[in-house]
Coordinates of C-alpha atoms in Angstrom, one line a residue:
Chain V
M1 CA 0.0 -0.1 0.0
A2 CA 1.5 3.1 -1.1
N3 CA 0.3 5.2 1.8
V4 CA 1.7 2.9 4.9
G5 CA 3.9 5.5 6.9
T6 CA 2.3 8.4 5.4
L7 CA 0.6 10.8 7.1
G8 CA -1.3 12.0 4.2
K9 CA -2.6 12.4 0.8
H10 CA -2.5 15.8 -1.5
F11 CA -4.1 16.3 -4.1
I12 CA -2.9 19.4 -6.5
V13 CA -5.6 20.1 -9.0
E14 CA -5.7 21.8 -12.5
M15 CA -8.4 22.9 -14.2
W16 CA -9.2 24.6 -17.4
D17 CA -12.0 26.0 -19.9
C18 CA -14.3 25.7 -17.0
N19 CA -17.4 27.1 -16.5
R20 CA -17.1 30.6 -16.6
E21 CA -20.1 32.0 -14.7
K22 CA -19.3 28.9 -11.8
I23 CA -15.8 30.1 -11.0
N24 CA -17.2 33.9 -10.1
D25 CA -19.9 33.0 -8.0
P26 CA -18.6 32.3 -4.9
D27 CA -21.8 31.1 -3.5
K28 CA -21.5 28.6 -5.7
I29 CA -17.7 27.6 -5.2
M30 CA -18.4 27.2 -1.7
D31 CA -21.7 24.5 -2.4
I32 CA -18.9 22.8 -4.8
L33 CA -16.0 23.0 -2.2
R34 CA -18.6 22.1 0.3
D35 CA -19.7 18.9 -1.8
A36 CA -16.3 18.0 -2.3
A37 CA -15.1 18.2 1.6
I38 CA -18.4 15.7 2.5
A39 CA -17.7 13.5 -0.6
A40 CA -14.3 13.0 0.4
G41 CA -15.0 12.0 4.1
A42 CA -14.2 14.9 5.7
T43 CA -15.5 17.5 8.2
I44 CA -14.9 21.4 7.9
V45 CA -14.1 23.1 10.7
K46 CA -14.4 26.5 9.1
S47 CA -14.9 27.9 5.5
F48 CA -13.3 31.1 3.8
F49 CA -14.4 33.0 0.9
H50 CA -13.0 36.4 -0.8
Q51 CA -13.9 37.6 -3.8
F52 CA -11.2 39.3 -5.8
S53 CA -12.0 43.0 -8.2
P54 CA -12.6 42.4 -10.9
F55 CA -12.5 39.0 -11.1
G56 CA -11.9 35.6 -9.0
V57 CA -12.7 33.8 -6.0
T58 CA -10.5 32.2 -3.2
G59 CA -12.3 29.6 -1.2
V60 CA -10.9 27.7 1.7
A61 CA -11.9 24.8 4.2
I62 CA -10.0 24.2 7.0
L63 CA -10.9 20.7 7.5
A64 CA -10.6 18.2 10.8
E65 CA -8.1 16.5 8.4
S66 CA -6.3 19.1 6.8
H67 CA -7.6 22.0 4.4
I68 CA -9.1 22.3 1.1
S69 CA -8.1 25.2 -1.2
I70 CA -9.6 26.9 -4.5
H71 CA -8.3 29.9 -6.5
T72 CA -10.1 31.1 -9.8
W73 CA -9.5 33.2 -12.3
P74 CA -12.6 33.6 -14.4
E75 CA -10.9 35.7 -17.3
E76 CA -8.8 32.2 -17.9
G77 CA -11.4 29.7 -17.0
Y78 CA -8.8 28.0 -14.9
V79 CA -8.9 26.8 -11.2
A80 CA -6.2 25.5 -9.4
A81 CA -7.3 23.6 -6.2
D82 CA -5.9 21.3 -3.4
I83 CA -7.4 18.8 -1.2
F84 CA -5.4 18.0 1.4
T85 CA -6.5 15.0 4.1
C86 CA -5.0 13.0 6.8
G87 CA -6.7 9.6 8.4
D88 CA -8.0 6.2 7.0
S89 CA -11.7 7.8 6.9
T90 CA -11.0 10.1 4.3
D91 CA -10.5 9.7 0.1
P92 CA -9.8 13.1 -1.0
A93 CA -9.8 11.6 -4.4
V94 CA -13.4 11.2 -4.7
G95 CA -12.9 15.3 -3.6
V96 CA -10.8 15.7 -6.6
E97 CA -13.6 13.9 -8.8
R98 CA -16.5 16.4 -7.4
L99 CA -14.3 19.2 -8.0
I100 CA -14.1 18.5 -11.6
E101 CA -17.8 17.5 -11.6
G102 CA -18.5 20.9 -10.2
F103 CA -16.9 23.3 -12.4
E104 CA -17.1 21.4 -15.3
P105 CA -13.5 21.7 -17.1
E106 CA -12.9 20.8 -20.5
S107 CA -9.4 19.7 -19.6
S108 CA -8.0 19.0 -16.0
S109 CA -4.9 17.1 -14.3
F110 CA -3.7 16.2 -10.8
M111 CA -1.1 15.5 -9.2
E112 CA -0.9 13.2 -5.8
L113 CA 1.4 13.9 -3.2
N114 CA 2.2 11.5 -0.1
R115 CA 2.9 14.3 2.8
G116 CA 4.8 12.8 5.8
N117 CA 6.1 9.8 4.7
M118 CA 7.8 8.5 7.9
Q119 CA 9.4 5.5 6.0
N120 CA 11.3 8.3 3.1
K121 CA 11.4 12.0 4.5
E122 CA 12.2 13.2 1.2
A123 CA 9.6 11.3 -0.8
M124 CA 6.5 13.1 -2.0
L125 CA 5.2 11.7 -5.5
V126 CA 3.6 8.7 -5.4
Chain Y
M1 CA 12.3 31.9 -17.5
A2 CA 10.5 28.6 -15.8
N3 CA 7.4 30.8 -15.1
V4 CA 6.3 32.7 -18.7
G5 CA 3.0 32.1 -19.0
T6 CA 2.3 30.6 -15.5
L7 CA -0.4 31.9 -12.9
G8 CA 0.9 31.0 -10.2
K9 CA 4.3 29.0 -8.0
H10 CA 3.2 26.5 -5.1
F11 CA 5.9 25.3 -2.9
I12 CA 5.4 21.8 -1.2
V13 CA 7.0 21.6 1.9
E14 CA 7.9 19.3 4.1
M15 CA 9.6 19.8 7.7
W16 CA 10.7 17.2 9.8
D17 CA 12.2 16.5 13.8
C18 CA 10.9 20.5 14.3
N19 CA 11.3 22.4 17.7
R20 CA 8.1 20.5 18.8
E21 CA 7.2 23.7 21.3
K22 CA 6.8 26.0 19.1
I23 CA 4.7 23.5 16.5
N24 CA 2.5 23.4 19.1
D25 CA 1.7 26.9 20.1
P26 CA -0.7 28.6 17.3
D27 CA 0.6 31.7 18.9
K28 CA 4.0 30.8 17.5
I29 CA 2.8 29.4 14.5
M30 CA 0.9 32.3 13.6
D31 CA 4.2 34.7 14.1
I32 CA 6.1 32.4 11.8
L33 CA 3.3 32.6 9.1
R34 CA 2.7 36.2 9.1
D35 CA 6.4 36.3 8.7
A36 CA 6.5 34.3 5.6
A37 CA 4.1 36.0 4.3
I38 CA 6.0 39.0 4.1
A39 CA 8.8 38.1 3.5
A40 CA 7.3 36.4 0.4
G41 CA 6.0 40.1 -0.5
A42 CA 2.2 38.6 -0.3
T43 CA -0.4 40.3 1.4
I44 CA -2.5 38.4 4.3
V45 CA -6.3 39.0 3.3
K46 CA -7.1 37.1 6.6
S47 CA -5.2 34.4 8.9
F48 CA -6.8 31.4 10.6
F49 CA -5.2 29.2 13.1
H50 CA -7.3 25.7 14.6
Q51 CA -5.8 23.7 17.8
F52 CA -6.5 20.4 17.7
S53 CA -6.7 18.0 20.3
P54 CA -4.6 16.8 22.1
F55 CA -2.2 17.9 19.6
G56 CA -1.5 19.4 16.2
V57 CA -2.2 23.2 14.9
T58 CA -4.1 24.6 11.3
G59 CA -3.0 27.4 10.5
V60 CA -3.9 29.4 7.2
A61 CA -3.5 32.5 5.5
I62 CA -5.7 33.9 2.2
L63 CA -3.3 36.1 0.3
A64 CA -4.6 38.7 -2.5
E65 CA -1.7 36.6 -3.7
S66 CA -3.6 33.0 -3.2
H67 CA -2.6 31.3 0.3
I68 CA -0.4 29.7 2.6
S69 CA -1.3 26.4 4.8
I70 CA 0.7 25.1 7.7
H71 CA -0.3 22.2 9.7
T72 CA 1.5 20.1 12.3
W73 CA 2.3 17.1 14.0
P74 CA 3.8 17.9 17.4
E75 CA 3.9 14.1 18.4
E76 CA 6.0 13.7 15.1
G77 CA 7.9 16.5 15.0
Y78 CA 6.2 17.2 11.6
V79 CA 5.2 20.2 9.9
A80 CA 3.0 20.2 6.2
A81 CA 3.1 23.3 4.5
D82 CA 2.5 25.0 1.3
I83 CA 3.1 28.5 -0.2
F84 CA 1.1 29.5 -3.3
T85 CA 1.6 32.9 -4.8
C86 CA 0.6 34.1 -8.0
G87 CA 1.4 37.7 -9.6
D88 CA 5.3 39.2 -10.5
S89 CA 5.7 41.1 -6.9
T90 CA 6.3 37.4 -4.6
D91 CA 8.8 35.2 -4.3
P92 CA 7.1 32.1 -2.2
A93 CA 11.0 30.7 -2.1
V94 CA 11.6 33.3 0.5
G95 CA 8.7 32.5 2.3
V96 CA 9.7 28.5 2.3
E97 CA 13.3 30.0 4.0
R98 CA 11.6 32.0 6.5
L99 CA 8.8 28.4 7.5
I100 CA 12.5 26.5 7.9
E101 CA 14.1 29.3 9.8
G102 CA 11.0 29.6 12.2
F103 CA 10.1 25.9 12.8
E104 CA 13.6 24.4 12.7
P105 CA 13.6 21.5 11.4
E106 CA 16.5 19.0 11.2
S107 CA 15.5 17.8 7.8
S108 CA 13.3 19.2 5.4
S109 CA 12.5 19.2 1.4
F110 CA 10.2 21.3 -0.7
M111 CA 8.5 20.7 -4.3
E112 CA 8.4 23.7 -6.4
L113 CA 5.2 23.2 -9.0
N114 CA 3.8 25.8 -11.6
R115 CA 0.3 26.0 -11.2
G116 CA -1.9 27.5 -14.3
N117 CA 0.8 26.9 -17.5
M118 CA -0.7 28.4 -19.9
Q119 CA 1.5 27.1 -22.6
N120 CA 1.0 23.4 -21.5
K121 CA -2.3 22.5 -19.4
E122 CA -0.9 19.4 -18.4
A123 CA 2.4 20.3 -16.2
M124 CA 3.5 21.2 -13.0
L125 CA 6.7 19.8 -12.4
V126 CA 9.2 23.1 -12.8

């Protein structure tokens, strides 16, 4: 198992050519972030949203199991997100799926990182 | 230049065998996080700290230029951090140096990612 001896899983997510209306709407971003957190099996301690002028939204959820962040560039159709969870009761990959369903990118990619690898303190790439 | 056509730089930071007193103290973590943000040339929009029972602190700063997160595992001496900034006026690598100075790890490693690479939408590794 890849995650034996690691403290957390961290997914870094790139989403391009997203739904531009959604990615400039803090309410819709909040809904998508919360849906992703719940689907990942995580517990939201607090969430925060900030709308930039003239474009762009940052949304962050502090989780009991680490965090989710979302940063949107509506003028580019781009969303940068990450989902970091620890513990055996969460599955951040499911959260990534929900972000992609929510933001409707035409293309997306992600990187999965092991955080806190106690067997090899240098290693992050899965 | 590696960052032409990218929207942001994202550093993922692993710190091991840190100062265990500091990494369970939200006030000290707040000081280190703010110092790192300022050193990186970033502007803090809002910061948030949560202390878990019995151990561990999460600190997140929402930046005008994206975010910094810190998650500590005092029982392991481990800190997971990331610094994500966009724009030409920030240097997240300097923020990483400040985190390392602050938490005093005996060993540390980091990964630098390009976020929002408009020339190659799949690429993140620098």
